[in-house]
Tab-separated table of C-alpha atoms in Angstrom:
chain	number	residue	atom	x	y	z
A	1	UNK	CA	11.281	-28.505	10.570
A	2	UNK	CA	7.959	-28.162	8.697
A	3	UNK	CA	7.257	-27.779	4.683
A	4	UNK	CA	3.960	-26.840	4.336
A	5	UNK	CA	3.064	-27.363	0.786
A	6	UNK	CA	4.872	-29.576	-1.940
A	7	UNK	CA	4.690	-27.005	-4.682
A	8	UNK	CA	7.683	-25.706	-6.383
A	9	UNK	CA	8.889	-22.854	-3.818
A	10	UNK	CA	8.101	-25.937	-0.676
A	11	UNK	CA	9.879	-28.732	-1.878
A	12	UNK	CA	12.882	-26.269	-2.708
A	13	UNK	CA	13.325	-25.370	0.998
A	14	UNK	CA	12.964	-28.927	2.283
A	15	UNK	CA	15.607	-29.742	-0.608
A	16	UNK	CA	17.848	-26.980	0.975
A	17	UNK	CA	17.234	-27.177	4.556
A	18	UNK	CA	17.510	-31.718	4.330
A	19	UNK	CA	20.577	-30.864	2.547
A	20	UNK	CA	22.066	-28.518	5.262
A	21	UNK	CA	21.766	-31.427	7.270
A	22	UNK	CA	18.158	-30.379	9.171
A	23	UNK	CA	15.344	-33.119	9.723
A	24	UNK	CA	12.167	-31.940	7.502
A	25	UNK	CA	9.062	-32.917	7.212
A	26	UNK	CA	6.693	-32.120	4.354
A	27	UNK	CA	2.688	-31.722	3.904
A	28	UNK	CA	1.985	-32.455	0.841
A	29	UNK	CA	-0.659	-34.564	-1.612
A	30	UNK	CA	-0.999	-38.329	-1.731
A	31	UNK	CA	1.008	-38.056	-5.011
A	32	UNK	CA	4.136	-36.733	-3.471
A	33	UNK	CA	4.410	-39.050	-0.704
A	34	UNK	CA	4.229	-42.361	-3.310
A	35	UNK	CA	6.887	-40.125	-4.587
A	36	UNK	CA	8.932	-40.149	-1.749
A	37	UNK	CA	8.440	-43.749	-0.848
A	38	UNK	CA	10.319	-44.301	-4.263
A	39	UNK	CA	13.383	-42.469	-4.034
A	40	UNK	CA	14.741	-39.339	-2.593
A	41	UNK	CA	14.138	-35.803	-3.353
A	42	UNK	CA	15.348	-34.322	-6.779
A	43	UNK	CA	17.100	-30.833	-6.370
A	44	UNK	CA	18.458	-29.342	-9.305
A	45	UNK	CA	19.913	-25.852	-10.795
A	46	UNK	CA	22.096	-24.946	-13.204
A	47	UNK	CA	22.302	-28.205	-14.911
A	48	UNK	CA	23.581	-30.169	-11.270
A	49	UNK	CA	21.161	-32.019	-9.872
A	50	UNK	CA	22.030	-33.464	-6.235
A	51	UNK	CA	19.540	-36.319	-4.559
A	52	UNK	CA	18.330	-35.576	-0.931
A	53	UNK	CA	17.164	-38.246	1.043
A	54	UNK	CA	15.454	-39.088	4.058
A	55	UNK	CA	12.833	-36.199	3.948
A	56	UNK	CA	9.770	-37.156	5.484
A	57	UNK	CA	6.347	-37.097	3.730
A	58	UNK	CA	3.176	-36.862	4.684
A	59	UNK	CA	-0.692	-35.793	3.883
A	60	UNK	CA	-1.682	-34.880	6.989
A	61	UNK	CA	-0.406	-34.850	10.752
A	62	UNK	CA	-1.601	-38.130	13.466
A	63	UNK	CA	-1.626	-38.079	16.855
A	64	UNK	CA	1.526	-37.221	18.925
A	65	UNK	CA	3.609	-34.956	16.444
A	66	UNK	CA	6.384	-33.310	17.696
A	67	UNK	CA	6.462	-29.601	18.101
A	68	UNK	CA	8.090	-28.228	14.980
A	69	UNK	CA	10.971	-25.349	15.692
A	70	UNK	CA	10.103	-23.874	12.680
A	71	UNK	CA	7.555	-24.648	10.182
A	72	UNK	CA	7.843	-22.887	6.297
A	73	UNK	CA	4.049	-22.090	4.930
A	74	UNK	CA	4.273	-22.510	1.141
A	75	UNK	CA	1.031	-22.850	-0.355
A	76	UNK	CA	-0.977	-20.420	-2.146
A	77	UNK	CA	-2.282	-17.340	-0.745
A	78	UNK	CA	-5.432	-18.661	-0.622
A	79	UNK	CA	-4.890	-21.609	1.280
A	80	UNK	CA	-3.431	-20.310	4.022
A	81	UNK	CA	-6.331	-19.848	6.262
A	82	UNK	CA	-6.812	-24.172	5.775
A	83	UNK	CA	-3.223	-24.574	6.315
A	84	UNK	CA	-3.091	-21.955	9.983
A	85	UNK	CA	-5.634	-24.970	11.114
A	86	UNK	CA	-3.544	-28.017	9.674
A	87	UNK	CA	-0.747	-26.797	11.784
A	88	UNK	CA	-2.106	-26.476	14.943
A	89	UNK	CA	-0.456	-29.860	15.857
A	90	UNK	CA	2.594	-28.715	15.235
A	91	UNK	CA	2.501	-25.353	16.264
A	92	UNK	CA	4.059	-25.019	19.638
A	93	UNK	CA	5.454	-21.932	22.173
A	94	UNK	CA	8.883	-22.515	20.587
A	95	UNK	CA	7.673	-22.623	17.062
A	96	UNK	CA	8.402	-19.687	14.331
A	97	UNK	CA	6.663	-19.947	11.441
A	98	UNK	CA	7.494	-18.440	8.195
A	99	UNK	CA	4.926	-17.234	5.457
A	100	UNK	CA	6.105	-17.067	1.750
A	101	UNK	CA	3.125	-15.881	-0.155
A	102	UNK	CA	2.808	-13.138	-2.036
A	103	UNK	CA	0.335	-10.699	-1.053
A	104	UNK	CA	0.350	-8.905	2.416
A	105	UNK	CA	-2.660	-10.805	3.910
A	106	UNK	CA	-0.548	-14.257	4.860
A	107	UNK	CA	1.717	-13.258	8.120
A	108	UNK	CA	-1.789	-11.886	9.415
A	109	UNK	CA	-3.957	-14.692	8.515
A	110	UNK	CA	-1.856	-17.016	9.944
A	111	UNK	CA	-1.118	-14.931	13.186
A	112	UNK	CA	-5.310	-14.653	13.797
A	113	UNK	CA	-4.743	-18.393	14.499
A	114	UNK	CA	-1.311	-19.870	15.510
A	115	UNK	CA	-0.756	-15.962	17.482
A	116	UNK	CA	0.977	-12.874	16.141
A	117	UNK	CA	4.110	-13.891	18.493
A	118	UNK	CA	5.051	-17.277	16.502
A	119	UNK	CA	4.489	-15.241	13.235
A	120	UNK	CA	7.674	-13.798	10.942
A	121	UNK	CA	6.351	-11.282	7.711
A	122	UNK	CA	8.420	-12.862	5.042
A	123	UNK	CA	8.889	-11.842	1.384
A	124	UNK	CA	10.534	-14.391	-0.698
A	125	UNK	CA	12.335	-14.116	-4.260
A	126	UNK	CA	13.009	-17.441	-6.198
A	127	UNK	CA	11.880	-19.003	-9.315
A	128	UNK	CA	11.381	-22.697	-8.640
A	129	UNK	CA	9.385	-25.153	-11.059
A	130	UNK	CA	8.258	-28.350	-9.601
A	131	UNK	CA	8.996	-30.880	-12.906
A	132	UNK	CA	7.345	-34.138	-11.005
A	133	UNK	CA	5.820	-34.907	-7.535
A	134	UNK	CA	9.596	-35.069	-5.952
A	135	UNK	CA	11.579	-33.171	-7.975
A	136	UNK	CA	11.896	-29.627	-8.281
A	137	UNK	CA	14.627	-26.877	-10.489
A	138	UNK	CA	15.824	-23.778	-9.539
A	139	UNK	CA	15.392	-21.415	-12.110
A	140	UNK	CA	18.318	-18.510	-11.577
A	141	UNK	CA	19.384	-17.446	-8.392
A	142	UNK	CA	19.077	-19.586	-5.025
A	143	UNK	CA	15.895	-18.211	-3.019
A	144	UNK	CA	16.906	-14.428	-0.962
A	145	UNK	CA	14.031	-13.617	1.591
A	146	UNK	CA	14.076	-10.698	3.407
A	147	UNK	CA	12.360	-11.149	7.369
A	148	UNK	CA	11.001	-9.163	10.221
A	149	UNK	CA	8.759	-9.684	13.135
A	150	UNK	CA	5.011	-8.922	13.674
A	151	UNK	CA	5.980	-7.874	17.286
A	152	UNK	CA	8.443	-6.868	19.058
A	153	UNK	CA	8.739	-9.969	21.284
A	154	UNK	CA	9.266	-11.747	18.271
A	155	UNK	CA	13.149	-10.782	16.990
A	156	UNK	CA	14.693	-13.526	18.650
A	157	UNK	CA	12.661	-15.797	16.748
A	158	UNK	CA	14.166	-13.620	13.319
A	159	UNK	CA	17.908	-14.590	14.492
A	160	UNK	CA	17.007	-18.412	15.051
A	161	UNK	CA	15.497	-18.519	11.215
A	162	UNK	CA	18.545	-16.292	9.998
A	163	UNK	CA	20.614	-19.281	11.960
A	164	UNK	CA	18.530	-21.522	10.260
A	165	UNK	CA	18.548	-20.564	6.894
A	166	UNK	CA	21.429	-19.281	5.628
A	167	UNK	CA	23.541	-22.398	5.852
A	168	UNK	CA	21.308	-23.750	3.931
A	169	UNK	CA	22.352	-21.169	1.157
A	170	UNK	CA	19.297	-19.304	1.301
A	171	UNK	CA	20.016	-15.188	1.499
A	172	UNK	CA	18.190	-13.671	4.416
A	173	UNK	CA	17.945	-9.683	4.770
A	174	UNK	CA	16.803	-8.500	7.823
A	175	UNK	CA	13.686	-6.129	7.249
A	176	UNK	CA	13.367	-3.229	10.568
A	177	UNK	CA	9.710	-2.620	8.639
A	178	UNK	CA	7.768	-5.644	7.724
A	179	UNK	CA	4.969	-4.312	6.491
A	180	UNK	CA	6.597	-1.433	4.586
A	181	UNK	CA	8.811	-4.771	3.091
A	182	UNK	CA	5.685	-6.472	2.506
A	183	UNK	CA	3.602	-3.514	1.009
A	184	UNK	CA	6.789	-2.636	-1.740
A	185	UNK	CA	6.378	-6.483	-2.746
A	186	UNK	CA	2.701	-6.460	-3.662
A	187	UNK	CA	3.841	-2.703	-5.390
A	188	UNK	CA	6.147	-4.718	-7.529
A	189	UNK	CA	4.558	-8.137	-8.546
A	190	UNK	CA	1.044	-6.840	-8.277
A	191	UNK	CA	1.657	-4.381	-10.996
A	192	UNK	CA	4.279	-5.938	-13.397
A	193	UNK	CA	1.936	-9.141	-13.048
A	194	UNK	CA	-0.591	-7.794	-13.717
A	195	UNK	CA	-0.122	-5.520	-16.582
A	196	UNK	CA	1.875	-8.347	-18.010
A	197	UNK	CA	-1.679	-10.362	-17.596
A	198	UNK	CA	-3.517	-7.610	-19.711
A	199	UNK	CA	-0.866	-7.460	-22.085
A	200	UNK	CA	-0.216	-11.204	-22.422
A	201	UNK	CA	3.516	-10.961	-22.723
A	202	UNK	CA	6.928	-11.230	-20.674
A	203	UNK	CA	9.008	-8.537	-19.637
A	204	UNK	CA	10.995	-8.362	-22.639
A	205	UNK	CA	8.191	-7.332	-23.929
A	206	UNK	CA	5.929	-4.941	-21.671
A	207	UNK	CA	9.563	-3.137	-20.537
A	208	UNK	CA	10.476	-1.999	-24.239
A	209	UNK	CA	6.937	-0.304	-24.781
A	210	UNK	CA	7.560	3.198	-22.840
A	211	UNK	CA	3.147	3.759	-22.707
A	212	UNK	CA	3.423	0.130	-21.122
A	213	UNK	CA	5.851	0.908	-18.802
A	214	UNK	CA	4.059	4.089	-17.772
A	215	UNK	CA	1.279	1.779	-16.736
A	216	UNK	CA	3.289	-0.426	-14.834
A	217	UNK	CA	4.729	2.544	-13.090
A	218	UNK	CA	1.180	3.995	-12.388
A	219	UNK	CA	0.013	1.033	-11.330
A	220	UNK	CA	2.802	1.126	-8.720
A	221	UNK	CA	1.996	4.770	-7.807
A	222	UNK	CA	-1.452	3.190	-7.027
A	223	UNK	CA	-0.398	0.402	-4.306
A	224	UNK	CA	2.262	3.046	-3.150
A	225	UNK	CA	-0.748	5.378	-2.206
A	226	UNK	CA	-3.206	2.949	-0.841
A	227	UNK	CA	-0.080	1.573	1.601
A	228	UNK	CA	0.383	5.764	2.541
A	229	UNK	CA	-3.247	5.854	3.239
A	230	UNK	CA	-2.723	2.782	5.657
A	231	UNK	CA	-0.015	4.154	7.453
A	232	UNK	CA	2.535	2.147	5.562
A	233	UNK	CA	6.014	4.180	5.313
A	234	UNK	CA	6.027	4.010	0.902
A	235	UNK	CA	6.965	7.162	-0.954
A	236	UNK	CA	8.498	7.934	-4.039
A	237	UNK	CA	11.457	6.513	-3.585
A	238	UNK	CA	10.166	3.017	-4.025
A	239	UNK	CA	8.509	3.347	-6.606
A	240	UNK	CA	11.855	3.988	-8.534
A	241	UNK	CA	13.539	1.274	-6.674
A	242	UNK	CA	10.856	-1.329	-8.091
A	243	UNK	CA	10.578	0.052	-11.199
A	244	UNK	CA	14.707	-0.577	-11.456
A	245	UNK	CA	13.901	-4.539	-10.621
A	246	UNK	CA	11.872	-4.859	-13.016
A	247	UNK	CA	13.254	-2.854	-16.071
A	248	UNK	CA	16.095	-4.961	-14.894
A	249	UNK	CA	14.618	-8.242	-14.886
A	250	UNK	CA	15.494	-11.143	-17.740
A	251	UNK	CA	13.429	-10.438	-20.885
A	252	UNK	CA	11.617	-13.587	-20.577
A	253	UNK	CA	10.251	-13.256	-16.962
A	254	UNK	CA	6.715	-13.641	-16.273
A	255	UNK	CA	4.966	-13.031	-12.905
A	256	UNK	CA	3.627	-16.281	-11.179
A	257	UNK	CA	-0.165	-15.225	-10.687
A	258	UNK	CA	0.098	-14.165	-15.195
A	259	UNK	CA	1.287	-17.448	-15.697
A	260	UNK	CA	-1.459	-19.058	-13.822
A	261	UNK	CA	-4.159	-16.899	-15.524
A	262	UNK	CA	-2.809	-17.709	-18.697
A	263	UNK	CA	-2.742	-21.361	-17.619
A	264	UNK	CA	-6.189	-21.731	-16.833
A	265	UNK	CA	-5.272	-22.161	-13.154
A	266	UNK	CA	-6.660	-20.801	-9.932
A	267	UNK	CA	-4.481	-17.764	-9.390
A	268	UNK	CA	-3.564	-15.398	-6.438
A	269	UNK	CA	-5.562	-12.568	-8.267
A	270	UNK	CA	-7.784	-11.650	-5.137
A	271	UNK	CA	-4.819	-11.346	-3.209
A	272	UNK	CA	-2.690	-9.276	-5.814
A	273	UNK	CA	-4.887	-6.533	-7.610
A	274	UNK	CA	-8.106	-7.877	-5.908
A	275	UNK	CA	-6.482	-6.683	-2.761
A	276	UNK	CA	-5.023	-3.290	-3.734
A	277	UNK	CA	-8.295	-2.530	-5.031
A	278	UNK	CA	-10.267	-3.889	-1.735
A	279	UNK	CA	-7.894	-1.433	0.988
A	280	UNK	CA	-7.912	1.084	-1.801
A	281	UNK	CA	-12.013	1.108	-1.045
A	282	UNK	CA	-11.708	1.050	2.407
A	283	UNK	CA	-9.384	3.910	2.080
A	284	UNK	CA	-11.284	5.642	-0.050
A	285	UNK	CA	-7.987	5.610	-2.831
A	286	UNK	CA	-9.058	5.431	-6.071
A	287	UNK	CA	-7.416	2.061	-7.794
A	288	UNK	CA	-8.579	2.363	-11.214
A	289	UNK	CA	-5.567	0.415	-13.010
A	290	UNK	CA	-5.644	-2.604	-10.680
A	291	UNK	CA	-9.530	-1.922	-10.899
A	292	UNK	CA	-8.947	-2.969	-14.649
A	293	UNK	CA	-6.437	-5.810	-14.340
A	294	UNK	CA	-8.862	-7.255	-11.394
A	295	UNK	CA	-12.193	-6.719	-13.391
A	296	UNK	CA	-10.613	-8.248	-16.784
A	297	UNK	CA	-9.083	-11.304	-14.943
A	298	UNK	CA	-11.812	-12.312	-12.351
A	299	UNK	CA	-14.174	-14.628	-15.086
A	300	UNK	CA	-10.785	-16.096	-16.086
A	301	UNK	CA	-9.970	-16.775	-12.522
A	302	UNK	CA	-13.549	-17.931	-12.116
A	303	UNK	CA	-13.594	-20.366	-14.473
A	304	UNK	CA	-10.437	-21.915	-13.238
A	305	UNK	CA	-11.655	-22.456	-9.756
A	306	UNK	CA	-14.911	-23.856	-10.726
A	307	UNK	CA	-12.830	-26.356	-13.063
């Protein structure tokens, strides 16, 4: 198997998957493979840690690679284009690979390249914080991801990563609508994020404020009727059902792209609110709250990729 990225969420799965026992091979910087040449692979949560060796490390793939049976994209959304050609090596007829962005963008980008056959829509929910090149912590819960395929040639492929995954202690839902499943995720961490971006606090916080949470909610409404527009099957219904995760969410959550912003780091902003507001134009749906969050956040997000 194939990590893709050595961020937090990537060196999780390779932590999980080595650990269940499955050979894994990781693409990440020149940092993390001195790392690895060191010692083995840190995986903690909840105050265990456990040590997971012989995961393989490396910045780039030679000549002769195997064919990878399934490879696990875990970069940023904005890097997957760069990564569909990195894998091209690896990518075989037998090979599923497995998106984990945020965003609804990924599973396509990647499918324009490696084909929309080898390609699983994926949303992923885990909150894991790389503390050194090989070492990573689960924050909360172990990661639940919830899988469908792009085509309908493609559900054998969703059994062999169910196989794959979930003795690895990874939660796997079965999705019958992708991009419904993908389209509700962007509703969600699209809005909260991003509201919690202009507000420049955590949950806690924007959730006990009812005219905040009536923006949060509208900005939901928003993504709900851009994905309607698109022919995405969204209606009321989950609205309410995100709105429940995230009144329901620990008081001191933040969303990964308000974090970054508030960083100073290059953030998925173009793919969260930048994108509901791009298909909201080509839909001709007004977006004006993401318009705002998008707007407010793009010299921030400029600044960060020029540094």
């Amino acid at each position: 198997m194939t990590v893709f990225g050595a961020g937090g969420i990537g060196l999780y799965f390779a932590g999980m998957l080595a650990r269940a026992g499955h050979s894994v091979t990781v693409v990440g910087r020149a940092e993390t493979v001195r790392a690895a040449q060191v010692g083995p692979l840190l995986l903690s949560r909840a105050g265990e840690e456990s040590s997971v060796p012989d995961v393989r490390v490396v910045t780039e793939f030679g000549s002769g690679e195997p064919e990878a049976d399934l490879v696990i994209v875990a970069v940023k959304a904005w890097q997957v284009r760069e990564a569909a050609e990195a894998l091209r090596p690896v990518v075989g007829e037998r090979t599923t690979v497995l998106p984990l962005q945020n965003g609804v963008e990924a599973a396509a980008d990647l499918a324009a390249v490696l084909g929309a056959e080898r390609v699983l829509g994926c949303t992923c929910v885990v909150i894991a914080q790389r503390v050194a090149p090989w070492s990573v912590r689960c924050l909360g819960a172990h990661a639940a991801v919830e899988i469908g395929a792009l085509v309908p040639d493609s559900d054998d492929r969703v059994e062999a990563v169910v196989d794959a995954l979930v003795p690895a202690g990874i939660a796997v839902t079965r999705s019958e609508d992708i991009e419904a499943t993908l389209w509700r995720k962007l509703m969600f961490i699209s809005s909260y994020g991003g509201v919690g971006a202009l507000a420049r606090q955590p949950v806690g916080v924007t959730s006990s404020e009812p005219e905040t949470v009536a923006l949060v909610r509208a900005a939901m409404t928003e993504v709900r009727d851009v994905a309607r527009a698109r022919g995405i099957a969204l209606g009321d219904d989950d609205v309410d059902r995100m709105m429940k995760v995230y009144e329901g969410l620990t008081p001191d959550t933040t969303a990964s792209m308000q974090r970054d912003l508030a960083g100073g780091h290059p953030s998925e902003l173009h793919y969260q609110s930048g994108a509901v507001v791009r298909f909201g134009r080509a839909s001709d749906v007004p977006t004006p709250i993401h318009q705002v969050i998008f707007a407010s956040q793009l010299p921030s997000e400029n600044r960060a990729r020029l540094g």
